[in-house]
């Protein structure tokens, strides 16, 4: 079964600084990969996804993620963080073509932005 | 995308009672799911709601505790039965239009059990 590890529970960055959130997955082949953001009191919003093809994926709100098969990683990046990016970020994985379309989520990383 | 609403948005309930949460989508979807997010935790899939048949439950979740209905392609309910304080969580509905597509999430229902 697939699993997801987000090693950083909390990250604090200054506004305007760059950001990288780490995500490692465990799966025998290349899974489908997702990053979601959850703002306080809100549901989850999809930032970006990777199914196949170009390993650098562009998402909404200026985020991007890079799939690295050799490292089983799918790290999320943003070159310049805004205060409104403060939220919790979840990496998720799904086995391609698996019946049920089930997502397995990482534990999440809480991003704090200091001014 | 999909516009998903959940009712209630939050509730405070007494131990031993039951609460039914509704999930309504603005258009037909293929699959509907229910997740639980316990305080400070990540999301855990409870079950897949199947239209016209019994839901498919994940390990650790049973129908007697979390009965689910899905009478059509835009609506589902999750009941949390015989509640205890350990059931205090956010319950989220999600949908997907096809097996290859992304999942869209509702705003969640924040449940507190006293």
mmCIF file of C-alpha atoms in Angstrom:
data_model
loop_
_atom_site.group_PDB
_atom_site.id
_atom_site.type_symbol
_atom_site.label_atom_id
_atom_site.label_comp_id
_atom_site.label_asym_id
_atom_site.label_seq_id
_atom_site.Cartn_x
_atom_site.Cartn_y
_atom_site.Cartn_z
ATOM 1 C CA UNK A 1 0.000 0.000 0.000
ATOM 2 C CA UNK A 2 1.115 3.507 -0.699
ATOM 3 C CA UNK A 3 2.143 5.943 2.040
ATOM 4 C CA UNK A 4 3.195 9.569 2.267
ATOM 5 C CA UNK A 5 5.685 11.248 4.582
ATOM 6 C CA UNK A 6 5.860 14.951 5.239
ATOM 7 C CA UNK A 7 8.836 15.275 7.547
ATOM 8 C CA UNK A 8 8.211 18.869 8.608
ATOM 9 C CA UNK A 9 5.271 19.445 10.936
ATOM 10 C CA UNK A 10 5.814 23.203 11.117
ATOM 11 C CA UNK A 11 7.744 25.604 8.932
ATOM 12 C CA UNK A 12 8.153 29.339 9.454
ATOM 13 C CA UNK A 13 9.373 31.594 6.682
ATOM 14 C CA UNK A 14 9.594 35.340 6.270
ATOM 15 C CA UNK A 15 7.313 37.037 3.829
ATOM 16 C CA UNK A 16 9.068 37.291 0.492
ATOM 17 C CA UNK A 17 11.385 34.382 1.196
ATOM 18 C CA UNK A 18 11.378 31.184 -0.800
ATOM 19 C CA UNK A 19 9.601 28.058 0.379
ATOM 20 C CA UNK A 20 10.069 24.343 -0.025
ATOM 21 C CA UNK A 21 7.820 21.776 1.595
ATOM 22 C CA UNK A 22 9.001 18.204 1.495
ATOM 23 C CA UNK A 23 7.009 15.153 0.544
ATOM 24 C CA UNK A 24 8.215 11.563 0.152
ATOM 25 C CA UNK A 25 6.047 8.698 -0.948
ATOM 26 C CA UNK A 26 6.256 4.957 -0.832
ATOM 27 C CA UNK A 27 4.866 3.052 -3.774
ATOM 28 C CA UNK A 28 6.126 0.372 -6.111
ATOM 29 C CA UNK A 29 5.557 2.379 -9.264
ATOM 30 C CA UNK A 30 4.896 6.000 -10.104
ATOM 31 C CA UNK A 31 1.762 7.119 -8.319
ATOM 32 C CA UNK A 32 -0.447 10.065 -8.943
ATOM 33 C CA UNK A 33 0.698 12.904 -6.669
ATOM 34 C CA UNK A 34 -1.139 15.898 -5.315
ATOM 35 C CA UNK A 35 -0.632 18.918 -3.116
ATOM 36 C CA UNK A 36 -3.600 20.394 -1.279
ATOM 37 C CA UNK A 37 -3.825 23.487 0.919
ATOM 38 C CA UNK A 38 -6.179 23.918 3.850
ATOM 39 C CA UNK A 39 -6.690 27.385 5.270
ATOM 40 C CA UNK A 40 -8.154 27.728 8.763
ATOM 41 C CA UNK A 41 -11.818 26.781 8.759
ATOM 42 C CA UNK A 42 -11.734 25.896 5.084
ATOM 43 C CA UNK A 43 -11.896 22.735 3.054
ATOM 44 C CA UNK A 44 -9.032 21.489 0.950
ATOM 45 C CA UNK A 45 -8.045 23.193 -2.268
ATOM 46 C CA UNK A 46 -5.950 21.469 -4.890
ATOM 47 C CA UNK A 47 -2.727 23.342 -5.650
ATOM 48 C CA UNK A 48 -1.319 21.002 -8.292
ATOM 49 C CA UNK A 49 -1.106 17.403 -9.411
ATOM 50 C CA UNK A 50 1.257 15.086 -11.217
ATOM 51 C CA UNK A 51 0.111 12.152 -13.287
ATOM 52 C CA UNK A 52 2.856 11.758 -15.874
ATOM 53 C CA UNK A 53 5.028 13.726 -18.283
ATOM 54 C CA UNK A 54 7.012 16.823 -17.336
ATOM 55 C CA UNK A 55 8.315 16.332 -13.834
ATOM 56 C CA UNK A 56 8.057 20.014 -12.970
ATOM 57 C CA UNK A 57 4.425 20.868 -12.389
ATOM 58 C CA UNK A 58 2.992 24.358 -12.162
ATOM 59 C CA UNK A 59 0.029 25.014 -9.941
ATOM 60 C CA UNK A 60 -2.144 27.805 -8.721
ATOM 61 C CA UNK A 61 -1.068 30.712 -6.521
ATOM 62 C CA UNK A 62 2.485 30.591 -7.869
ATOM 63 C CA UNK A 63 3.297 27.133 -6.516
ATOM 64 C CA UNK A 64 5.233 24.459 -8.328
ATOM 65 C CA UNK A 65 6.350 20.944 -7.484
ATOM 66 C CA UNK A 66 8.981 18.655 -8.871
ATOM 67 C CA UNK A 67 8.625 14.905 -9.115
ATOM 68 C CA UNK A 68 11.905 13.068 -8.551
ATOM 69 C CA UNK A 69 11.546 9.360 -9.099
ATOM 70 C CA UNK A 70 15.034 8.543 -7.814
ATOM 71 C CA UNK A 71 14.241 10.190 -4.483
ATOM 72 C CA UNK A 72 10.545 9.230 -4.327
ATOM 73 C CA UNK A 73 9.860 12.869 -3.665
ATOM 74 C CA UNK A 74 7.375 15.494 -4.748
ATOM 75 C CA UNK A 75 8.444 18.705 -3.035
ATOM 76 C CA UNK A 76 6.368 21.856 -3.209
ATOM 77 C CA UNK A 77 8.062 25.188 -3.861
ATOM 78 C CA UNK A 78 7.261 28.845 -4.114
ATOM 79 C CA UNK A 79 9.868 31.509 -4.900
ATOM 80 C CA UNK A 80 8.328 34.280 -2.790
ATOM 81 C CA UNK A 81 5.893 33.606 0.023
ATOM 82 C CA UNK A 82 2.995 35.931 0.796
ATOM 83 C CA UNK A 83 1.342 36.279 4.191
ATOM 84 C CA UNK A 84 -1.833 34.778 2.728
ATOM 85 C CA UNK A 85 0.048 31.515 2.110
ATOM 86 C CA UNK A 86 -0.071 30.726 5.819
ATOM 87 C CA UNK A 87 -2.038 27.487 5.966
ATOM 88 C CA UNK A 88 -1.623 23.739 6.267
ATOM 89 C CA UNK A 89 -0.334 21.858 3.261
ATOM 90 C CA UNK A 90 -1.017 18.222 2.526
ATOM 91 C CA UNK A 91 0.736 15.961 0.089
ATOM 92 C CA UNK A 92 -1.345 13.049 -1.168
ATOM 93 C CA UNK A 93 -0.797 9.993 -3.329
ATOM 94 C CA UNK A 94 -3.084 7.726 -5.300
ATOM 95 C CA UNK A 95 -2.312 4.496 -7.067
ATOM 96 C CA UNK A 96 -2.973 4.881 -10.812
ATOM 97 C CA UNK A 97 -5.974 2.968 -12.047
ATOM 98 C CA UNK A 98 -6.705 1.575 -8.625
ATOM 99 C CA UNK A 99 -10.367 1.008 -8.187
ATOM 100 C CA UNK A 100 -11.868 3.512 -5.845
ATOM 101 C CA UNK A 101 -9.671 6.506 -6.591
ATOM 102 C CA UNK A 102 -8.567 6.584 -2.951
ATOM 103 C CA UNK A 103 -6.220 9.295 -1.747
ATOM 104 C CA UNK A 104 -3.660 8.681 0.977
ATOM 105 C CA UNK A 105 -2.590 11.849 2.727
ATOM 106 C CA UNK A 106 0.560 12.851 4.530
ATOM 107 C CA UNK A 107 0.418 14.278 8.033
ATOM 108 C CA UNK A 108 0.535 17.849 6.767
ATOM 109 C CA UNK A 109 2.912 20.777 7.181
ATOM 110 C CA UNK A 110 1.765 23.960 8.876
ATOM 111 C CA UNK A 111 3.259 27.022 7.243
ATOM 112 C CA UNK A 112 3.651 30.195 9.253
ATOM 113 C CA UNK A 113 4.649 33.418 7.529
ATOM 114 C CA UNK A 114 6.307 36.149 9.533
ATOM 115 C CA UNK A 115 6.396 39.741 8.404
ATOM 116 C CA UNK B 1 -14.466 21.953 -10.686
ATOM 117 C CA UNK B 2 -17.346 21.195 -8.376
ATOM 118 C CA UNK B 3 -19.187 23.263 -5.810
ATOM 119 C CA UNK B 4 -19.794 21.227 -2.695
ATOM 120 C CA UNK B 5 -21.820 22.198 0.333
ATOM 121 C CA UNK B 6 -22.038 20.441 3.655
ATOM 122 C CA UNK B 7 -24.615 20.757 6.386
ATOM 123 C CA UNK B 8 -24.234 21.441 9.199
ATOM 124 C CA UNK B 9 -20.995 23.380 9.104
ATOM 125 C CA UNK B 10 -20.461 22.654 12.772
ATOM 126 C CA UNK B 11 -22.287 21.090 15.679
ATOM 127 C CA UNK B 12 -21.847 20.299 19.325
ATOM 128 C CA UNK B 13 -23.457 17.028 20.357
ATOM 129 C CA UNK B 14 -23.954 14.981 23.460
ATOM 130 C CA UNK B 15 -22.380 11.608 24.005
ATOM 131 C CA UNK B 16 -24.566 8.731 22.826
ATOM 132 C CA UNK B 17 -26.483 10.706 20.218
ATOM 133 C CA UNK B 18 -26.183 10.562 16.430
ATOM 134 C CA UNK B 19 -25.580 13.255 13.824
ATOM 135 C CA UNK B 20 -26.252 13.117 10.107
ATOM 136 C CA UNK B 21 -24.073 15.214 7.828
ATOM 137 C CA UNK B 22 -25.239 16.103 4.351
ATOM 138 C CA UNK B 23 -23.110 16.626 1.269
ATOM 139 C CA UNK B 24 -24.605 18.267 -1.810
ATOM 140 C CA UNK B 25 -22.795 18.773 -5.134
ATOM 141 C CA UNK B 26 -23.842 21.251 -7.784
ATOM 142 C CA UNK B 27 -23.704 18.646 -10.583
ATOM 143 C CA UNK B 28 -23.482 14.918 -11.093
ATOM 144 C CA UNK B 29 -20.277 13.241 -10.008
ATOM 145 C CA UNK B 30 -18.954 9.743 -10.370
ATOM 146 C CA UNK B 31 -17.610 9.086 -6.921
ATOM 147 C CA UNK B 32 -18.201 10.544 -3.476
ATOM 148 C CA UNK B 33 -16.031 10.004 -0.438
ATOM 149 C CA UNK B 34 -16.122 10.736 3.276
ATOM 150 C CA UNK B 35 -13.001 11.614 5.220
ATOM 151 C CA UNK B 36 -12.308 12.261 8.873
ATOM 152 C CA UNK B 37 -9.748 14.728 10.131
ATOM 153 C CA UNK B 38 -9.158 14.365 13.838
ATOM 154 C CA UNK B 39 -7.722 17.354 15.731
ATOM 155 C CA UNK B 40 -4.189 18.045 14.602
ATOM 156 C CA UNK B 41 -4.227 15.052 12.292
ATOM 157 C CA UNK B 42 -4.293 14.389 8.593
ATOM 158 C CA UNK B 43 -7.257 13.134 6.613
ATOM 159 C CA UNK B 44 -8.315 9.525 6.789
ATOM 160 C CA UNK B 45 -10.735 7.989 4.330
ATOM 161 C CA UNK B 46 -13.809 6.560 6.029
ATOM 162 C CA UNK B 47 -15.632 5.163 3.028
ATOM 163 C CA UNK B 48 -16.604 5.530 -0.597
ATOM 164 C CA UNK B 49 -20.282 6.289 -1.029
ATOM 165 C CA UNK B 50 -21.749 4.181 -3.817
ATOM 166 C CA UNK B 51 -24.925 5.187 -5.534
ATOM 167 C CA UNK B 52 -27.667 2.646 -5.059
ATOM 168 C CA UNK B 53 -25.579 0.210 -3.056
ATOM 169 C CA UNK B 54 -23.784 -0.138 0.233
ATOM 170 C CA UNK B 55 -20.786 2.064 0.877
ATOM 171 C CA UNK B 56 -17.277 0.638 0.746
ATOM 172 C CA UNK B 57 -15.609 1.091 4.122
ATOM 173 C CA UNK B 58 -11.926 1.370 4.883
ATOM 174 C CA UNK B 59 -10.222 -0.706 7.502
ATOM 175 C CA UNK B 60 -11.200 0.449 10.969
ATOM 176 C CA UNK B 61 -14.549 1.911 9.953
ATOM 177 C CA UNK B 62 -17.844 0.015 10.084
ATOM 178 C CA UNK B 63 -21.308 0.602 8.772
ATOM 179 C CA UNK B 64 -22.979 0.435 12.171
ATOM 180 C CA UNK B 65 -20.914 3.376 13.378
ATOM 181 C CA UNK B 66 -20.834 5.385 10.142
ATOM 182 C CA UNK B 67 -23.875 4.555 8.004
ATOM 183 C CA UNK B 68 -23.722 6.259 4.617
ATOM 184 C CA UNK B 69 -26.354 6.853 2.007
ATOM 185 C CA UNK B 70 -26.084 8.031 -1.573
ATOM 186 C CA UNK B 71 -29.513 8.127 -3.157
ATOM 187 C CA UNK B 72 -28.401 9.912 -6.348
ATOM 188 C CA UNK B 73 -25.369 11.316 -8.166
ATOM 189 C CA UNK B 74 -25.281 14.659 -6.335
ATOM 190 C CA UNK B 75 -26.101 13.877 -2.699
ATOM 191 C CA UNK B 76 -24.769 11.783 0.160
ATOM 192 C CA UNK B 77 -25.130 11.599 3.920
ATOM 193 C CA UNK B 78 -22.825 10.355 6.636
ATOM 194 C CA UNK B 79 -24.203 9.530 10.060
ATOM 195 C CA UNK B 80 -21.966 9.393 13.082
ATOM 196 C CA UNK B 81 -23.776 7.059 15.461
ATOM 197 C CA UNK B 82 -23.655 6.653 19.217
ATOM 198 C CA UNK B 83 -21.091 9.398 19.466
ATOM 199 C CA UNK B 84 -18.273 9.631 21.969
ATOM 200 C CA UNK B 85 -15.731 12.438 22.501
ATOM 201 C CA UNK B 86 -13.296 10.485 20.318
ATOM 202 C CA UNK B 87 -15.574 11.220 17.361
ATOM 203 C CA UNK B 88 -14.820 14.929 17.643
ATOM 204 C CA UNK B 89 -13.351 15.697 14.237
ATOM 205 C CA UNK B 90 -13.847 17.509 11.003
ATOM 206 C CA UNK B 91 -15.758 15.369 8.530
ATOM 207 C CA UNK B 92 -15.189 16.161 4.872
ATOM 208 C CA UNK B 93 -17.001 15.098 1.781
ATOM 209 C CA UNK B 94 -15.111 14.875 -1.483
ATOM 210 C CA UNK B 95 -16.116 14.077 -5.055
ATOM 211 C CA UNK B 96 -14.536 13.187 -8.326
ATOM 212 C CA UNK B 97 -16.003 13.242 -11.795
ATOM 213 C CA UNK B 98 -13.958 10.372 -13.133
ATOM 214 C CA UNK B 99 -11.448 7.832 -11.943
ATOM 215 C CA UNK B 100 -8.544 9.805 -13.328
ATOM 216 C CA UNK B 101 -9.618 13.177 -12.083
ATOM 217 C CA UNK B 102 -8.831 15.173 -9.022
ATOM 218 C CA UNK B 103 -10.924 15.120 -5.896
ATOM 219 C CA UNK B 104 -12.775 18.251 -4.855
ATOM 220 C CA UNK B 105 -13.471 18.765 -1.184
ATOM 221 C CA UNK B 106 -16.348 20.298 0.673
ATOM 222 C CA UNK B 107 -15.812 22.842 3.459
ATOM 223 C CA UNK B 108 -16.159 20.208 6.164
ATOM 224 C CA UNK B 109 -18.343 19.712 9.213
ATOM 225 C CA UNK B 110 -16.696 20.406 12.545
ATOM 226 C CA UNK B 111 -18.146 18.064 15.155
ATOM 227 C CA UNK B 112 -17.568 18.365 18.880
ATOM 228 C CA UNK B 113 -18.878 15.650 21.172
ATOM 229 C CA UNK B 114 -19.199 16.427 24.849
#
